[in-house]
Short mmCIF file of C-alpha atoms in Angstrom, two decimals:
data_model
loop_
_atom_site.label_atom_id
_atom_site.label_comp_id
_atom_site.label_asym_id
_atom_site.label_seq_id
_atom_site.Cartn_x
_atom_site.Cartn_y
_atom_site.Cartn_z
CA MET A 1027 145.21 -16.80 74.59
CA THR A 1028 144.04 -13.84 76.71
CA HIS A 1029 141.05 -11.85 75.47
CA LYS A 1030 140.35 -8.22 76.13
CA PRO A 1031 137.14 -6.40 75.21
CA TYR A 1032 137.71 -3.37 72.96
CA SER A 1033 136.20 -0.08 74.19
CA PRO A 1034 136.63 2.92 71.89
CA PRO A 1035 138.66 5.64 73.64
CA LEU A 1036 138.79 9.38 72.92
CA LEU A 1037 140.16 10.17 69.55
CA ILE A 1038 143.86 10.78 69.43
CA LYS A 1039 144.79 12.37 66.16
CA LEU A 1040 148.30 12.00 64.97
CA PRO A 1041 149.63 13.87 61.91
CA LEU A 1042 150.03 11.68 58.95
CA TYR A 1043 153.17 12.61 56.96
CA ALA A 1044 152.65 12.41 53.17
CA SER A 1045 155.98 10.79 52.41
CA THR A 1046 157.37 7.65 53.81
CA VAL A 1047 160.26 8.09 56.24
CA ARG A 1048 163.34 6.15 55.33
CA ALA A 1049 165.66 5.02 58.09
CA GLY A 1050 167.88 8.04 57.46
CA PHE A 1051 167.32 11.79 57.57
CA PRO A 1052 163.94 12.86 56.19
CA SER A 1053 164.14 15.71 53.57
CA PRO A 1054 162.90 18.97 54.99
CA ALA A 1055 161.27 19.65 51.70
CA ASP A 1056 158.91 16.73 52.21
CA ASP A 1057 157.94 17.78 55.63
CA TYR A 1058 154.20 18.71 55.58
CA GLN A 1059 151.04 17.28 56.94
CA GLU A 1060 148.28 16.06 54.83
CA SER A 1061 145.68 14.79 57.18
CA THR A 1062 145.34 13.27 60.63
CA LEU A 1063 145.34 9.60 61.37
CA ASP A 1064 143.51 8.11 64.23
CA LEU A 1065 144.84 4.52 64.80
CA ASN A 1066 141.60 3.41 66.41
CA GLN A 1067 139.46 4.45 63.46
CA PHE A 1068 142.03 3.00 61.01
CA VAL A 1069 142.33 -0.34 62.73
CA VAL A 1070 138.91 -0.99 64.31
CA THR A 1071 136.37 -0.69 61.57
CA HIS A 1072 133.61 -2.54 63.46
CA PRO A 1073 133.94 -1.66 67.23
CA SER A 1074 131.06 -3.87 68.37
CA ALA A 1075 132.46 -6.89 66.59
CA THR A 1076 136.21 -6.42 67.38
CA TYR A 1077 138.25 -7.90 70.13
CA PHE A 1078 142.00 -8.21 70.96
CA VAL A 1079 143.87 -11.51 71.48
CA ARG A 1080 147.46 -12.02 72.69
CA VAL A 1081 149.40 -14.56 70.69
CA SER A 1082 151.40 -17.32 72.26
CA GLY A 1083 153.44 -19.83 70.32
CA SER A 1084 155.35 -19.76 67.06
CA SER A 1085 152.97 -21.41 64.67
CA MET A 1086 152.25 -18.19 62.67
CA GLU A 1087 155.82 -16.72 62.37
CA GLY A 1088 155.83 -17.17 58.68
CA CYS A 1089 153.14 -14.45 58.58
CA GLY A 1090 155.03 -12.15 60.79
CA ILE A 1091 152.92 -12.97 63.79
CA TYR A 1092 155.10 -13.72 66.91
CA SER A 1093 154.50 -14.74 70.42
CA GLY A 1094 153.40 -11.79 72.46
CA ASP A 1095 151.89 -9.95 69.53
CA LEU A 1096 148.38 -8.42 69.76
CA LEU A 1097 145.88 -9.50 67.19
CA ILE A 1098 142.93 -7.36 66.25
CA VAL A 1099 140.17 -9.74 65.43
CA ASN A 1100 137.04 -8.68 63.56
CA ARG A 1101 133.89 -10.88 63.63
CA ALA A 1102 132.03 -8.63 61.17
CA LEU A 1103 134.35 -9.65 58.32
CA THR A 1104 133.29 -12.69 56.38
CA PRO A 1105 136.21 -15.17 56.23
CA GLN A 1106 137.82 -15.46 52.81
CA HIS A 1107 140.43 -17.76 51.42
CA GLY A 1108 143.79 -16.58 52.62
CA ASP A 1109 142.60 -14.86 55.64
CA VAL A 1110 144.35 -15.17 59.06
CA VAL A 1111 141.55 -16.32 61.25
CA ILE A 1112 140.84 -17.29 64.84
CA ALA A 1113 139.30 -20.68 64.78
CA ALA A 1114 137.68 -22.82 67.47
CA ILE A 1115 138.56 -26.45 66.76
CA ASP A 1116 136.76 -28.82 69.12
CA GLY A 1117 136.19 -25.84 71.28
CA GLU A 1118 139.80 -24.82 71.45
CA LEU A 1119 140.92 -21.42 70.10
CA THR A 1120 143.76 -21.21 67.65
CA CYS A 1121 145.14 -18.84 65.03
CA LYS A 1122 145.42 -20.22 61.44
CA ILE A 1123 145.37 -19.30 57.82
CA LEU A 1124 142.10 -20.26 56.05
CA ASP A 1125 142.81 -22.24 52.89
CA LEU A 1126 139.45 -22.73 51.15
CA ASN A 1127 141.01 -23.97 47.93
CA ASN A 1128 142.61 -26.93 49.68
CA SER A 1129 139.95 -27.21 52.51
CA GLU A 1130 142.42 -26.87 55.26
CA LEU A 1131 143.69 -24.64 58.10
CA ARG A 1132 147.32 -23.86 57.63
CA SER A 1133 149.98 -22.72 60.05
CA ALA A 1134 152.77 -20.34 59.00
CA ASN A 1135 155.50 -22.58 60.36
CA PRO A 1136 156.67 -25.86 58.74
CA GLN A 1137 156.83 -27.39 62.28
CA PHE A 1138 153.07 -27.28 62.57
CA PRO A 1139 150.99 -29.55 60.35
CA SER A 1140 147.87 -28.38 58.45
CA ILE A 1141 144.40 -29.40 59.69
CA PRO A 1142 142.06 -30.59 57.01
CA ILE A 1143 138.59 -29.16 57.10
CA THR A 1144 135.97 -31.94 57.17
CA LEU A 1145 132.18 -31.77 57.25
CA GLU A 1146 131.99 -33.68 60.60
CA MET A 1147 134.60 -31.54 62.40
CA ASP A 1148 133.66 -29.13 65.16
CA LEU A 1149 134.90 -25.91 63.60
CA ILE A 1150 133.80 -22.40 64.09
CA ILE A 1151 135.54 -19.31 62.75
CA GLU A 1152 135.62 -16.83 65.56
CA GLY A 1153 136.73 -13.83 63.57
CA VAL A 1154 139.26 -12.57 60.97
CA VAL A 1155 142.55 -11.23 62.15
CA SER A 1156 142.58 -7.84 60.31
CA PHE A 1157 145.73 -6.34 61.97
CA SER A 1158 148.48 -7.40 64.34
CA LEU A 1159 150.54 -5.25 66.65
CA ARG A 1160 154.09 -5.82 67.78
CA GLN A 1161 155.84 -3.87 70.58
CA HIS A 1162 159.42 -3.17 69.71
CA ARG A 1163 160.41 -1.16 72.67
CA VAL A 1164 159.47 -3.32 75.65
CA ARG A 1165 158.76 -1.30 78.73
CA SER A 1166 160.77 -2.55 81.76
CA ASN A 1167 158.62 -2.86 84.74
CA MET B 1393 105.32 -2.69 65.43
CA PHE B 1394 107.82 -3.40 68.20
CA ALA B 1395 110.50 -5.90 68.42
CA LEU B 1396 111.88 -7.19 71.77
CA ILE B 1397 115.30 -8.78 71.62
CA ASP B 1398 116.26 -10.70 74.66
CA CYS B 1399 119.58 -12.45 75.23
CA ASN B 1400 119.36 -16.07 76.29
CA SER B 1401 120.83 -16.84 79.73
CA PHE B 1402 122.76 -13.63 79.37
CA TYR B 1403 125.49 -13.91 81.94
CA ALA B 1404 126.14 -17.55 81.20
CA SER B 1405 126.17 -16.90 77.45
CA CYS B 1406 128.71 -14.04 78.12
CA GLU B 1407 131.01 -16.46 79.79
CA GLN B 1408 130.83 -18.71 76.79
CA VAL B 1409 131.59 -15.95 74.21
CA PHE B 1410 135.44 -16.55 74.51
CA ARG B 1411 135.07 -20.13 75.63
CA PRO B 1412 133.68 -22.01 72.62
CA ASP B 1413 134.49 -25.20 74.52
CA LEU B 1414 131.74 -24.38 77.03
CA ARG B 1415 128.92 -23.77 74.48
CA GLY B 1416 126.26 -26.40 74.92
CA LYS B 1417 127.62 -27.29 78.37
CA ILE B 1418 126.32 -26.83 81.84
CA VAL B 1419 127.42 -23.35 82.92
CA CYS B 1420 126.33 -21.24 85.91
CA VAL B 1421 127.16 -17.73 87.13
CA LEU B 1422 127.06 -16.75 90.76
CA SER B 1423 125.94 -13.52 92.47
CA ASN B 1424 128.27 -11.18 94.37
CA ASN B 1425 130.13 -13.02 97.02
CA ASP B 1426 129.27 -16.21 95.14
CA GLY B 1427 126.02 -16.56 97.17
CA CYS B 1428 123.42 -17.74 94.68
CA ILE B 1429 123.01 -18.83 91.09
CA VAL B 1430 122.13 -15.76 88.96
CA ALA B 1431 122.42 -17.36 85.56
CA GLN B 1432 122.25 -20.84 84.14
CA SER B 1433 122.83 -22.07 80.60
CA ARG B 1434 119.94 -23.92 79.01
CA GLU B 1435 121.73 -27.12 79.82
CA ALA B 1436 122.00 -26.20 83.47
CA LYS B 1437 118.28 -25.42 83.64
CA GLU B 1438 117.58 -28.84 82.12
CA ILE B 1439 119.30 -30.67 84.96
CA GLY B 1440 117.15 -28.79 87.40
CA ILE B 1441 119.30 -25.87 88.65
CA PRO B 1442 116.66 -23.22 89.70
CA SER B 1443 117.28 -19.40 89.43
CA PHE B 1444 118.57 -17.75 92.62
CA ALA B 1445 119.24 -21.11 94.32
CA PRO B 1446 121.95 -20.69 97.01
CA TYR B 1447 125.17 -22.00 95.63
CA PHE B 1448 125.99 -24.25 98.57
CA LYS B 1449 122.70 -26.09 98.08
CA VAL B 1450 123.09 -26.93 94.39
CA LYS B 1451 126.89 -27.45 94.49
CA PRO B 1452 126.62 -31.22 94.86
CA LEU B 1453 124.31 -31.44 91.80
CA LEU B 1454 126.55 -29.17 89.87
CA ASP B 1455 129.73 -31.15 90.78
CA LYS B 1456 127.97 -34.43 89.83
CA HIS B 1457 127.40 -33.13 86.33
CA GLY B 1458 130.80 -31.48 85.86
CA ALA B 1459 129.27 -28.01 85.64
CA VAL B 1460 131.48 -25.04 85.14
CA VAL B 1461 130.72 -22.19 87.49
CA PHE B 1462 131.81 -18.56 87.34
CA SER B 1463 131.90 -15.67 89.74
CA SER B 1464 130.08 -12.73 88.20
CA ASN B 1465 132.14 -10.53 85.90
CA TYR B 1466 130.02 -7.42 85.45
CA ALA B 1467 132.67 -5.62 83.37
CA LEU B 1468 132.32 -8.37 80.81
CA TYR B 1469 128.55 -8.39 80.86
CA GLY B 1470 128.34 -4.59 80.52
CA ASP B 1471 130.67 -4.55 77.58
CA LEU B 1472 128.97 -7.39 75.71
CA SER B 1473 125.62 -5.81 76.39
CA ASN B 1474 126.84 -2.64 74.66
CA ARG B 1475 128.04 -4.64 71.71
CA VAL B 1476 124.54 -6.24 71.35
CA VAL B 1477 122.98 -2.80 71.48
CA GLN B 1478 125.44 -1.36 68.93
CA THR B 1479 124.82 -4.29 66.58
CA LEU B 1480 121.06 -3.87 66.86
CA ARG B 1481 121.29 -0.09 66.04
CA ASP B 1482 122.00 -1.02 62.37
CA TYR B 1483 118.51 -2.62 62.22
CA ALA B 1484 116.49 -0.12 64.23
CA ALA B 1485 114.79 3.16 63.49
CA ASP B 1486 114.63 3.61 67.35
CA ILE B 1487 115.93 1.65 70.30
CA GLU B 1488 115.18 1.38 73.98
CA ILE B 1489 117.62 -0.36 76.28
CA TYR B 1490 115.17 -1.97 78.71
CA SER B 1491 117.71 -3.86 80.74
CA ILE B 1492 121.28 -5.29 80.50
CA ASP B 1493 119.99 -8.09 78.25
CA GLU B 1494 116.74 -6.75 76.76
CA VAL B 1495 116.32 -4.27 74.02
CA PHE B 1496 113.07 -2.91 72.42
CA VAL B 1497 113.50 -1.94 68.72
CA LYS B 1498 111.28 -0.02 66.40
CA PRO B 1499 111.74 -1.98 63.14
CA VAL B 1500 112.94 -0.29 59.99
CA ASP B 1501 110.74 -0.72 56.93
CA CYS B 1502 113.13 -2.13 54.42
CA PHE B 1503 113.29 -5.70 55.74
CA GLY B 1504 109.93 -6.81 54.45
CA ASP B 1505 108.91 -10.05 56.02
CA LEU B 1506 109.03 -9.62 59.82
CA LYS B 1507 110.08 -13.13 60.60
CA ASN B 1508 113.05 -12.68 58.22
CA TYR B 1509 113.77 -9.41 59.93
CA GLY B 1510 113.89 -11.11 63.35
CA GLN B 1511 116.20 -13.84 62.00
CA THR B 1512 118.44 -11.21 60.40
CA MET B 1513 118.91 -9.47 63.77
CA ARG B 1514 119.50 -12.76 65.52
CA LYS B 1515 122.17 -13.71 63.04
CA ALA B 1516 123.84 -10.35 63.20
CA VAL B 1517 124.07 -10.50 67.05
CA TRP B 1518 125.49 -13.98 66.93
CA LYS B 1519 128.00 -13.08 64.12
CA ASN B 1520 129.25 -9.85 65.79
CA VAL B 1521 129.09 -10.70 69.43
CA ARG B 1522 128.40 -14.46 69.80
CA ILE B 1523 125.40 -13.86 72.12
CA PRO B 1524 122.32 -15.97 71.23
CA VAL B 1525 119.01 -14.02 71.46
CA GLY B 1526 115.28 -14.52 71.08
CA VAL B 1527 113.14 -12.06 69.12
CA GLY B 1528 109.45 -11.23 69.66
CA ILE B 1529 107.72 -8.93 67.15
CA ALA B 1530 104.18 -7.60 67.77
CA PRO B 1531 102.07 -4.49 67.52
CA THR B 1532 102.57 -3.53 71.19
CA LYS B 1533 105.39 -3.74 73.72
CA THR B 1534 103.35 -6.05 75.97
CA LEU B 1535 102.63 -8.43 73.05
CA ALA B 1536 106.27 -8.30 71.95
CA LYS B 1537 107.23 -9.38 75.44
CA LEU B 1538 104.77 -12.27 75.11
CA ALA B 1539 106.05 -13.09 71.64
CA ASN B 1540 109.64 -13.15 72.83
CA ARG B 1541 108.68 -15.62 75.57
CA ALA B 1542 107.05 -17.83 73.04
CA ALA B 1543 110.07 -17.56 70.71
CA LYS B 1544 112.18 -19.24 73.40
CA LYS B 1545 109.74 -21.77 74.51
CA ILE B 1546 108.28 -23.04 71.30
CA LYS B 1547 111.00 -24.88 69.42
CA ALA B 1548 109.30 -24.71 66.10
CA LEU B 1549 109.62 -20.93 66.05
CA ASP B 1550 113.32 -21.06 65.98
CA TYR B 1551 113.82 -18.23 68.48
CA VAL B 1552 111.74 -15.61 66.39
CA CYS B 1553 108.02 -15.15 67.01
CA VAL B 1554 105.89 -12.68 65.12
CA LEU B 1555 102.33 -11.85 66.28
CA GLU B 1556 100.68 -10.12 63.39
CA ARG B 1557 97.26 -11.65 63.34
CA GLU B 1558 94.57 -11.75 66.05
CA ASP B 1559 94.27 -15.51 65.86
CA GLN B 1560 97.97 -15.97 66.57
CA ARG B 1561 97.64 -13.59 69.46
CA ASP B 1562 94.60 -15.36 70.92
CA TRP B 1563 96.27 -18.79 70.49
CA LEU B 1564 99.17 -17.64 72.57
CA LEU B 1565 97.21 -15.66 75.18
CA ARG B 1566 94.99 -18.65 75.87
CA ARG B 1567 98.16 -20.64 76.91
CA VAL B 1568 99.68 -18.00 79.04
CA GLU B 1569 98.94 -17.59 82.82
CA VAL B 1570 97.79 -14.06 83.70
CA GLY B 1571 100.69 -13.74 86.14
CA ASP B 1572 103.19 -14.20 83.22
CA ILE B 1573 101.93 -11.17 81.35
CA TRP B 1574 104.32 -8.20 81.59
CA GLY B 1575 103.09 -5.73 84.11
CA VAL B 1576 101.07 -8.34 86.10
CA GLY B 1577 102.83 -9.32 89.28
CA SER B 1578 102.08 -12.11 91.68
CA ARG B 1579 99.95 -9.86 93.85
CA LEU B 1580 97.81 -8.66 91.00
CA SER B 1581 97.47 -12.16 89.45
CA LYS B 1582 96.03 -13.43 92.74
CA ARG B 1583 93.43 -10.78 92.75
CA LEU B 1584 92.67 -11.39 89.06
CA GLN B 1585 92.37 -15.15 89.61
CA ALA B 1586 89.97 -14.40 92.36
CA MET B 1587 87.81 -12.65 89.77
CA GLY B 1588 88.00 -15.57 87.44
CA ILE B 1589 90.77 -14.22 85.21
CA TYR B 1590 93.28 -17.01 84.80
CA SER B 1591 94.79 -16.71 81.33
CA GLY B 1592 96.17 -13.84 79.28
CA LEU B 1593 93.17 -14.23 76.95
CA ASP B 1594 90.82 -13.86 80.00
CA LEU B 1595 92.66 -10.54 80.80
CA ALA B 1596 92.49 -9.33 77.24
CA ARG B 1597 88.83 -9.99 77.11
CA THR B 1598 88.03 -7.78 80.21
CA ASN B 1599 86.54 -4.32 79.86
CA PRO B 1600 89.43 -1.87 80.21
CA LYS B 1601 87.28 0.57 82.00
CA HIS B 1602 86.26 -1.97 84.65
CA ILE B 1603 89.95 -2.87 85.07
CA ARG B 1604 90.84 0.80 85.52
CA ALA B 1605 88.19 1.19 88.15
CA LYS B 1606 89.04 -1.97 90.04
CA PHE B 1607 92.79 -1.66 89.75
CA ASN B 1608 94.78 1.18 88.10
CA VAL B 1609 95.47 2.85 84.87
CA CYS B 1610 98.61 0.76 84.33
CA LEU B 1611 96.65 -2.55 84.20
CA GLU B 1612 94.14 -0.88 81.94
CA ARG B 1613 96.93 -0.04 79.53
CA THR B 1614 98.08 -3.62 79.67
CA VAL B 1615 94.63 -4.84 78.64
CA GLN B 1616 94.64 -2.38 75.70
CA GLU B 1617 98.11 -3.49 74.75
CA LEU B 1618 97.07 -7.14 74.86
CA ASN B 1619 94.39 -6.26 72.40
CA GLY B 1620 96.89 -4.74 69.86
CA VAL B 1621 96.30 -1.07 70.90
CA SER B 1622 99.72 0.45 71.60
CA CYS B 1623 99.81 2.63 74.72
CA LEU B 1624 103.47 2.43 75.59
CA GLU B 1625 106.10 4.09 73.44
CA LEU B 1626 109.87 3.48 73.40
CA GLU B 1627 111.50 5.28 76.25
CA GLU B 1628 114.36 7.28 74.62
CA VAL B 1629 116.12 8.40 77.77
CA PRO B 1630 116.06 6.55 81.04
CA VAL B 1631 114.11 8.44 83.58
CA ASP B 1632 116.26 9.85 86.38
CA LYS B 1633 115.93 7.82 89.47
CA LYS B 1634 114.22 9.54 92.37
CA GLN B 1635 116.10 7.32 94.87
CA ILE B 1636 119.62 5.95 94.66
CA TYR B 1637 120.53 3.03 96.79
CA CYS B 1638 124.02 1.51 97.23
CA THR B 1639 123.91 -1.55 99.44
CA ARG B 1640 125.78 -4.85 99.77
CA ALA B 1641 125.61 -7.97 101.80
CA TYR B 1642 128.88 -8.96 103.54
CA GLY B 1643 130.71 -12.12 102.36
CA THR B 1644 131.42 -13.06 105.90
CA LYS B 1645 129.62 -11.82 109.00
CA THR B 1646 131.35 -9.02 110.96
CA ASP B 1647 130.64 -6.79 113.82
CA ASP B 1648 133.86 -4.90 113.70
CA LEU B 1649 132.79 -1.21 113.76
CA ASN B 1650 135.84 -0.10 111.63
CA GLU B 1651 134.96 -2.55 108.81
CA ILE B 1652 131.45 -1.44 108.87
CA LEU B 1653 132.50 2.21 108.68
CA GLN B 1654 134.80 1.50 105.79
CA ALA B 1655 132.11 -0.20 103.88
CA THR B 1656 129.69 2.58 104.68
CA SER B 1657 132.03 5.31 103.26
CA SER B 1658 132.56 3.38 100.08
CA TYR B 1659 128.85 2.81 99.52
CA ALA B 1660 128.08 6.46 100.34
CA ALA B 1661 130.79 7.51 97.98
CA ARG B 1662 129.41 5.32 95.12
CA ALA B 1663 125.88 6.57 95.74
CA SER B 1664 127.27 10.16 95.50
CA GLU B 1665 128.88 9.27 92.20
CA LYS B 1666 125.56 8.07 90.80
CA LEU B 1667 123.93 11.23 92.06
CA ARG B 1668 126.45 13.46 90.30
CA LYS B 1669 126.03 11.49 87.12
CA GLN B 1670 122.35 12.35 87.10
CA ASN B 1671 123.13 16.02 87.80
CA GLN B 1672 121.10 15.94 90.86
CA LEU B 1673 121.30 16.91 94.60
CA ALA B 1674 120.08 15.05 97.60
CA LYS B 1675 118.67 16.32 100.89
CA THR B 1676 117.82 13.07 102.53
CA LEU B 1677 120.02 10.13 103.44
CA HIS B 1678 118.57 6.71 104.37
CA VAL B 1679 121.03 4.56 106.27
CA PHE B 1680 120.47 0.98 107.44
CA LEU B 1681 122.25 -1.90 109.10
CA GLN B 1682 121.00 -5.49 109.32
CA THR B 1683 122.18 -8.71 110.96
CA SER B 1684 122.04 -11.87 108.95
CA ARG B 1685 118.54 -12.75 107.76
CA PHE B 1686 119.41 -16.33 108.66
CA ASP B 1687 120.16 -15.56 112.30
CA ARG B 1688 117.61 -16.87 114.80
CA SER B 1689 116.50 -13.32 115.60
CA PRO B 1690 117.69 -11.03 112.91
CA LEU B 1691 117.95 -7.34 113.83
CA SER B 1692 117.44 -4.45 111.60
CA LYS B 1693 117.81 -0.80 112.20
CA SER B 1694 117.60 2.19 109.91
CA THR B 1695 117.59 5.87 110.19
CA ILE B 1696 116.81 8.80 108.02
CA VAL B 1697 119.15 11.78 108.08
CA GLN B 1698 118.37 15.32 106.72
CA LEU B 1699 121.43 16.72 105.10
CA PRO B 1700 122.19 20.47 105.90
CA TYR B 1701 121.39 21.42 102.37
CA PRO B 1702 120.83 19.72 99.02
CA THR B 1703 124.20 18.41 98.00
CA ASP B 1704 126.08 15.94 95.80
CA ASP B 1705 129.29 16.37 97.76
CA THR B 1706 130.82 13.04 98.74
CA ARG B 1707 132.50 14.40 101.74
CA ILE B 1708 129.28 15.60 103.27
CA ILE B 1709 127.28 12.53 102.39
CA VAL B 1710 130.01 10.17 103.73
CA ARG B 1711 130.33 12.19 106.96
CA TYR B 1712 126.62 12.05 107.73
CA ALA B 1713 126.51 8.37 106.65
CA ILE B 1714 129.24 7.46 109.08
CA HIS B 1715 127.69 9.51 111.89
CA ALA B 1716 124.32 7.75 111.27
CA ILE B 1717 125.79 4.19 111.13
CA LYS B 1718 127.63 4.81 114.40
CA SER B 1719 124.52 5.76 116.24
CA ILE B 1720 122.64 2.71 114.67
CA TYR B 1721 125.53 0.40 115.62
CA GLU B 1722 125.24 1.21 119.28
CA GLU B 1723 121.58 0.08 119.20
CA VAL B 1724 122.25 -3.05 117.10
#
């Protein structure tokens, strides 16, 4: 996984349209702006505790997280049952679902086994994945 | 009250933030050009790696222990330092960024027990940034520095030391050498020792007026501060520098004039940037060139150039710097 520090840039405000846009022609009658949305403010709620991680591998595809996606990881959030988390297991960083009811770390891909959480294991949660980002139009270099 | 929060082995800890596999291991960070050790994890200190040791000298010891060594990554350290500061702002009425890894904080009132306050800040910085810190809390900045030092050295304190009572202060001051007090350098400590002042307590027990007469007002303030009388406030805004230096040592020796001129123009340009950032102008340029300090007979030449008028213009500063270096180069 590659890590990149988050540095808050200048605000870029984009108009937020009040109605959802279906994949057909939007109705002109619906076309008005309600408020502006800044993606950084929306996604990064704790700038000093947030970092980005690039995903590799297919173990979380069932969650809609694919190889090459960007994860927004927030350390300030307290991990809860069901959260997608970045976990350090024996020092190695990995992305898993935290299942506190069954005391295990689950993948979102049947090909990858769950990892039981035991008292003796070397496990640190290194943040909660609050958002993920996928690029659909890949820029050709 | 003042709190001093100081990051443990900062650069080494920074390299461990995204490498949980390296936490608790022997980790070192090297200076520019990988010349010397500038940071060691606690484990590295324990195997006897001294600060500022030349890398080539300690490399065998490091290799023997399977140490992990990093070239310095200042972009990372600066970013993580900002995060530590931002995290601490939530716990501070006022803050002074003292250095890249030290912050003075004016505590807020609502946290009650000061030891608990210190632990809360420590946990917050670890949770948000994964940087381990030590906290010293005391009635003056000088004592907060002392408390911070104790917090790291005395295991039972668990990285948070609060000096609220005089007996606690005296206990610590008795066990500290006068040279280790903030504001007392090696030169001053030699003079003080010649006067029979060996420990921090000895210094605290001196008459401030006598100290002012024999030394200077700064040392007098230190004595006052050691006695719990606060003379130093938080500095809100860093004082503008009166001199700006931009210098580097070369990775490999060179005597190629073109290489030297290229380096000169980039340092002059960088210094000009810093000047503009401070919204100031410069009238005097100091330029110098040295051969290796490790040569048998090292040479050093410098010159002072008066600029035609006070300026912050990179083009002028670079032009004069190059001209000056050329004239020194002939002589060296």
